[in-house]
PDB file of C-alpha atoms in Angstrom:
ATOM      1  CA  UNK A   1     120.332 126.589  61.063  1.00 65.00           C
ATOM      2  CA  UNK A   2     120.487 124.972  64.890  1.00 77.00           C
ATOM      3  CA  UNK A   3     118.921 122.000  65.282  1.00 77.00           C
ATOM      4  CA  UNK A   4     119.551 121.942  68.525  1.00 85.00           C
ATOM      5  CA  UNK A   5     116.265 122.044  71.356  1.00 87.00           C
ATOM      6  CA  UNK A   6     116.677 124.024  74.217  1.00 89.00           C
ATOM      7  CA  UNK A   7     116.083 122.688  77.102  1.00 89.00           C
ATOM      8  CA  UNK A   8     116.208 124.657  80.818  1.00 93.00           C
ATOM      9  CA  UNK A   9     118.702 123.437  82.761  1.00 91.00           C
ATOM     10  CA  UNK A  10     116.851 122.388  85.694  1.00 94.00           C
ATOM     11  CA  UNK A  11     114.302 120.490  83.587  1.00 95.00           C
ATOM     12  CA  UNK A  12     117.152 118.614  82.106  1.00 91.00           C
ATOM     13  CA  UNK A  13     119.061 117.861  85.189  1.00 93.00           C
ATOM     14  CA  UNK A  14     115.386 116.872  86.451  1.00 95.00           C
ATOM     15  CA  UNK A  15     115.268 114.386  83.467  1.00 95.00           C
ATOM     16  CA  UNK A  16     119.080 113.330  83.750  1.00 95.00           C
ATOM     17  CA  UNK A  17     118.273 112.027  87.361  1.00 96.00           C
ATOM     18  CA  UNK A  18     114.703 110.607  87.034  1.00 97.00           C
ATOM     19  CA  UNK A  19     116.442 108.487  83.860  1.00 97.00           C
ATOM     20  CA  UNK A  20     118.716 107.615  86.409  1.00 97.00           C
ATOM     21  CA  UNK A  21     116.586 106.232  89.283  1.00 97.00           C
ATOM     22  CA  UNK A  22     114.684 104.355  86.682  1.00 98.00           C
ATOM     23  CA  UNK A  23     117.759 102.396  84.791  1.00 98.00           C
ATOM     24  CA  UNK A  24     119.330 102.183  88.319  1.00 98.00           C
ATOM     25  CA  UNK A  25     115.753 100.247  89.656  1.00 98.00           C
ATOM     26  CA  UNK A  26     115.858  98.460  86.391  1.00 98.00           C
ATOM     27  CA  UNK A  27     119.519  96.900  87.382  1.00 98.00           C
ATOM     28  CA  UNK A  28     118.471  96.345  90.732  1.00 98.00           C
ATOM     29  CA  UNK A  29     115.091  94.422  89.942  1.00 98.00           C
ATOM     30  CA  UNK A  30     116.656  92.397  86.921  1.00 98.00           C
ATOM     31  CA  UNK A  31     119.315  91.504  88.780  1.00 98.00           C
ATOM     32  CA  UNK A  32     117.214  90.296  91.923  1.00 98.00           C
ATOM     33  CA  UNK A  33     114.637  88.571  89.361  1.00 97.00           C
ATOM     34  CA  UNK A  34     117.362  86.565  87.876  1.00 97.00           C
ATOM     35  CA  UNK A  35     118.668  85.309  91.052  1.00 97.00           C
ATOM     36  CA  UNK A  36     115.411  84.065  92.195  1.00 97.00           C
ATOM     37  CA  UNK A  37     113.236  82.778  89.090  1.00 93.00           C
ATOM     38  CA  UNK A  38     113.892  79.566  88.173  1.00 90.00           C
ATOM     39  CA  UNK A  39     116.492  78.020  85.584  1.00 89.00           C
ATOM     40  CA  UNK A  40     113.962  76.656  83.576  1.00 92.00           C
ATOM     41  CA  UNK A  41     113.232  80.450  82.435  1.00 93.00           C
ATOM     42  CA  UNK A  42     116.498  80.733  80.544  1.00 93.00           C
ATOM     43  CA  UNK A  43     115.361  77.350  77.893  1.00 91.00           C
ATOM     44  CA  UNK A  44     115.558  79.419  75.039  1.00 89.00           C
ATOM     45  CA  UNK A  45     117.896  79.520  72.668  1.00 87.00           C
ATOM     46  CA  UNK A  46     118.850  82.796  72.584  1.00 87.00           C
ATOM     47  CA  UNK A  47     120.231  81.585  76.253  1.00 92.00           C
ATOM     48  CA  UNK A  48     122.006  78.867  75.728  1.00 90.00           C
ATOM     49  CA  UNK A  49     125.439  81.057  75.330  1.00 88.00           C
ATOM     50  CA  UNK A  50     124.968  82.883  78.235  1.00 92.00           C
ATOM     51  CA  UNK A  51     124.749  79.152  80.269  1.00 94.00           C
ATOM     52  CA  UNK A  52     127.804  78.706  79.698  1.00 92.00           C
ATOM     53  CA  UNK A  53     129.077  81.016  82.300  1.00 93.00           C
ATOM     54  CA  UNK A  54     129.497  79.049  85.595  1.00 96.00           C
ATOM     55  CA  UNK A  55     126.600  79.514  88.392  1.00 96.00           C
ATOM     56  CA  UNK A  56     124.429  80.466  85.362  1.00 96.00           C
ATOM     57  CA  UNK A  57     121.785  82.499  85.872  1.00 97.00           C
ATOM     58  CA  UNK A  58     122.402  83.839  88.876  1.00 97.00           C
ATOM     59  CA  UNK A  59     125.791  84.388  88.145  1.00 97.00           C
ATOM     60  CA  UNK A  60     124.041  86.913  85.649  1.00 97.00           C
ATOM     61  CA  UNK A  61     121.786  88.336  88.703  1.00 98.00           C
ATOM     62  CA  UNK A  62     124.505  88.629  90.836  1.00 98.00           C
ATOM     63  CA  UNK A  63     126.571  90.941  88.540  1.00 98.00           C
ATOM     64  CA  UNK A  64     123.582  92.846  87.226  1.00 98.00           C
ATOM     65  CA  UNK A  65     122.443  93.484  90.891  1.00 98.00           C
ATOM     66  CA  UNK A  66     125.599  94.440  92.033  1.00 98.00           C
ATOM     67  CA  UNK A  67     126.466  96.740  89.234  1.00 98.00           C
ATOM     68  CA  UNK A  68     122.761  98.424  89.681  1.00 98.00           C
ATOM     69  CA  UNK A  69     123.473  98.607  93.796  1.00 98.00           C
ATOM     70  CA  UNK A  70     126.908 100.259  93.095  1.00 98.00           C
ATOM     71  CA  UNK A  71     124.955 102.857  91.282  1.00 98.00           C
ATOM     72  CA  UNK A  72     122.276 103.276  93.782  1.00 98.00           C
ATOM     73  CA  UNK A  73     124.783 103.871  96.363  1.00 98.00           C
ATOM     74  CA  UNK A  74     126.212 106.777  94.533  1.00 98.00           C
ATOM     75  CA  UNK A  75     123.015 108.383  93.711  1.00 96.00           C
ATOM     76  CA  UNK A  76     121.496 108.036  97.078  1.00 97.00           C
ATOM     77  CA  UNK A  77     125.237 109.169  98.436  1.00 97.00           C
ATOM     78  CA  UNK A  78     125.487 111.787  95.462  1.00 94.00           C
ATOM     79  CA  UNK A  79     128.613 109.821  94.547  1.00 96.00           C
ATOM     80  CA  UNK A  80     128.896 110.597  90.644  1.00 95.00           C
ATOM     81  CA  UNK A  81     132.044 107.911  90.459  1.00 96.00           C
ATOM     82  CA  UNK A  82     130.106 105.690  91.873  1.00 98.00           C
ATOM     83  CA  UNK A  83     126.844 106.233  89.743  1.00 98.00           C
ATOM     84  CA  UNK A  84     129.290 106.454  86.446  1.00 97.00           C
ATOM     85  CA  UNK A  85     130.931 103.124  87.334  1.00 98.00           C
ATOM     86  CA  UNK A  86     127.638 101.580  88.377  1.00 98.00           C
ATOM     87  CA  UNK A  87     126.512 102.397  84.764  1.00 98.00           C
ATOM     88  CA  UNK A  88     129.287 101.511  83.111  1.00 98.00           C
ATOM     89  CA  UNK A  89     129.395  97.765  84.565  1.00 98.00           C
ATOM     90  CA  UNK A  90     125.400  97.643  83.926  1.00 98.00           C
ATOM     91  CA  UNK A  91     126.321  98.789  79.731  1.00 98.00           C
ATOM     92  CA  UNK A  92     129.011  95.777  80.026  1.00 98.00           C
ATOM     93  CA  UNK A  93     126.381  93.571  81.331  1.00 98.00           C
ATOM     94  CA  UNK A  94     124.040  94.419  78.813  1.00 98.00           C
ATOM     95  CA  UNK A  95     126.484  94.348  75.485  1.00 98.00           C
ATOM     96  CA  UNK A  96     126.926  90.731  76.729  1.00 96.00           C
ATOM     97  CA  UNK A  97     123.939  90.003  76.204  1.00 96.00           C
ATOM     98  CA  UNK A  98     122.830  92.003  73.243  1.00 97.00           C
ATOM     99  CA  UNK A  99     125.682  90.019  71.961  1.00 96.00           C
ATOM    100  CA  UNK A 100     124.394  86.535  72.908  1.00 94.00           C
ATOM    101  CA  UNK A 101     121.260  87.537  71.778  1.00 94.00           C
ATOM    102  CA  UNK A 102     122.038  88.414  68.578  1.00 95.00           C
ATOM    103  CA  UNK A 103     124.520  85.545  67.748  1.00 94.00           C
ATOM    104  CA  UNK A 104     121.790  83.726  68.702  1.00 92.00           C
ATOM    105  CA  UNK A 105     119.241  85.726  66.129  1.00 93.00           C
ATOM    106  CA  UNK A 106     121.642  85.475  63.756  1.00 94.00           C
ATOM    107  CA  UNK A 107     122.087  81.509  64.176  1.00 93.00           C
ATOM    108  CA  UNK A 108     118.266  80.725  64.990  1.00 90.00           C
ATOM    109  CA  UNK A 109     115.742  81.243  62.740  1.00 90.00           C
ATOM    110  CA  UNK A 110     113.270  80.727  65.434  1.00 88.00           C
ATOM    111  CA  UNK A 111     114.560  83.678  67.654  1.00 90.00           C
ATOM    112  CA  UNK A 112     113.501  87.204  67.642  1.00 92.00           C
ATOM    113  CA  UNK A 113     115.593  90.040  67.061  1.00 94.00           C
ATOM    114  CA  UNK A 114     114.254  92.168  69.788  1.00 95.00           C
ATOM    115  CA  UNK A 115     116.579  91.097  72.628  1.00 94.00           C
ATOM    116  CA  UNK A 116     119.158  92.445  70.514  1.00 96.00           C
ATOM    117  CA  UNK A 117     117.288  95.894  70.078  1.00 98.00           C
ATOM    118  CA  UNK A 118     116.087  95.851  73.767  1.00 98.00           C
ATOM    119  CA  UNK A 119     119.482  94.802  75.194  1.00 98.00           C
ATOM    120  CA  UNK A 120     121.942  97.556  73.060  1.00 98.00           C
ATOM    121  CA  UNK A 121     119.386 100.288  73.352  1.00 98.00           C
ATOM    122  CA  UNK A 122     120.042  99.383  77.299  1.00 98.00           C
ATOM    123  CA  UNK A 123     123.840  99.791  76.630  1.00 98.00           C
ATOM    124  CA  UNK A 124     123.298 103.157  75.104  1.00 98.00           C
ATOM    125  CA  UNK A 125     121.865 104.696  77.711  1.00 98.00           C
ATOM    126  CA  UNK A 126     123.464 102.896  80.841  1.00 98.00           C
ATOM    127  CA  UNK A 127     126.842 104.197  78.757  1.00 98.00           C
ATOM    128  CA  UNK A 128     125.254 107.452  77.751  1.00 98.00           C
ATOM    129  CA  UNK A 129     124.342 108.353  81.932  1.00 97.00           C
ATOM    130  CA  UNK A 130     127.591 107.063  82.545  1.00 97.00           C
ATOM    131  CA  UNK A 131     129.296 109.667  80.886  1.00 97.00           C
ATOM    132  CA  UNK A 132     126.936 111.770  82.159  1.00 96.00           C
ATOM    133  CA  UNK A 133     127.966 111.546  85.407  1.00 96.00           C
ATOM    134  CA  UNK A 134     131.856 111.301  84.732  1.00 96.00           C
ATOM    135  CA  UNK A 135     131.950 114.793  82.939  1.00 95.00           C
ATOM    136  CA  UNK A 136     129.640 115.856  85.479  1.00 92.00           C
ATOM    137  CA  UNK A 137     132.405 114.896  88.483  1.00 89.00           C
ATOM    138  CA  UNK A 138     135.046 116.114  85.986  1.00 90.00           C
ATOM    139  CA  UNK A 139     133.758 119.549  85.426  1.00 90.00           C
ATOM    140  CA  UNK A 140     132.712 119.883  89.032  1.00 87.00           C
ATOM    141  CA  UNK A 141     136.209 119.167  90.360  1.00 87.00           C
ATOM    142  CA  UNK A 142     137.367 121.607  87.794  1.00 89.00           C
ATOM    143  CA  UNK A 143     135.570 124.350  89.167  1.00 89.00           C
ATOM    144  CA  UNK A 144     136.659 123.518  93.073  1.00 88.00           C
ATOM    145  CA  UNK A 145     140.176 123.016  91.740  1.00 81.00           C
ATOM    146  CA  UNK A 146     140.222 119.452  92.556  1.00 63.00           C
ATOM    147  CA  UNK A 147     141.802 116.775  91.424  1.00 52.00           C
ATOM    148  CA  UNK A 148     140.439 113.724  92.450  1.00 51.00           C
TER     149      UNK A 148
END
């Protein structure tokens, strides 16, 4: 028995890049929020690890907006190393703090578990597109005999 769903190819490459304009927004507006809202926003607990990174929070913004720019620039430029590495730094963002979130879930009765969810369900998918868009550059430099 196949489990598997068909799905036309256009509609999913249709999905593939609307996904992609939305996570790559998401990066860019997170990023930018960070950067501007105040300090005082990052009191809870479930912050308190990710303060200790110097410049803290928008140390946080700054990375997050430049890993969602870097794959804005290769979707608007129909880079696909670009977009893949864009996603790829925005999963490594997010693991970091589906990480301090749960350490802090895990340490804090008080804290919720759903940063945790929220933030590794992120990684998933910013991986997921990643690798997307790496086997998608892979296979089409295949087929033009390329190497690059």
């Amino acid at each position: 028995m196949n489990n598997e769903i068909y799905i036309p190819p256009r509609l999913a490459q249709w999905a593939v890049i609307q996904g992609s304009r939305v996570l790559t927004l998401f990066a860019v507006l997170q990023g930018a929020a960070i950067i501007v809202t105040d300090a005082e926003r990052w009191s809870a607990p479930a912050y308190e690890n990710a303060l200790l990174v110097p410049g803290a929070p928008p140390t946080w913004g700054g990375l997050m907006l430049v890993a969602g720019t870097v794959a804005m620039y290769g979707g608007l430029a129909q880079l696909y190393r670009f977009i893949s590495t864009g996603f790829y730094l925005c999963g490594i963002w997010c693991i970091f703090f589906a990480v301090l979130f749960g350490k802090a879930f895990f340490e804090n009765e008080d804290t919720s578990a759903m940063g945790l969810l929220v933030y590794s369900f992120l990684t998933l998918m910013y991986v997921g597109l990643g690798e997307v868009y790496r086997n998608t550059r892979k296979a089409r430099d295949a087929a033009e005999g390329s190497d690059t």
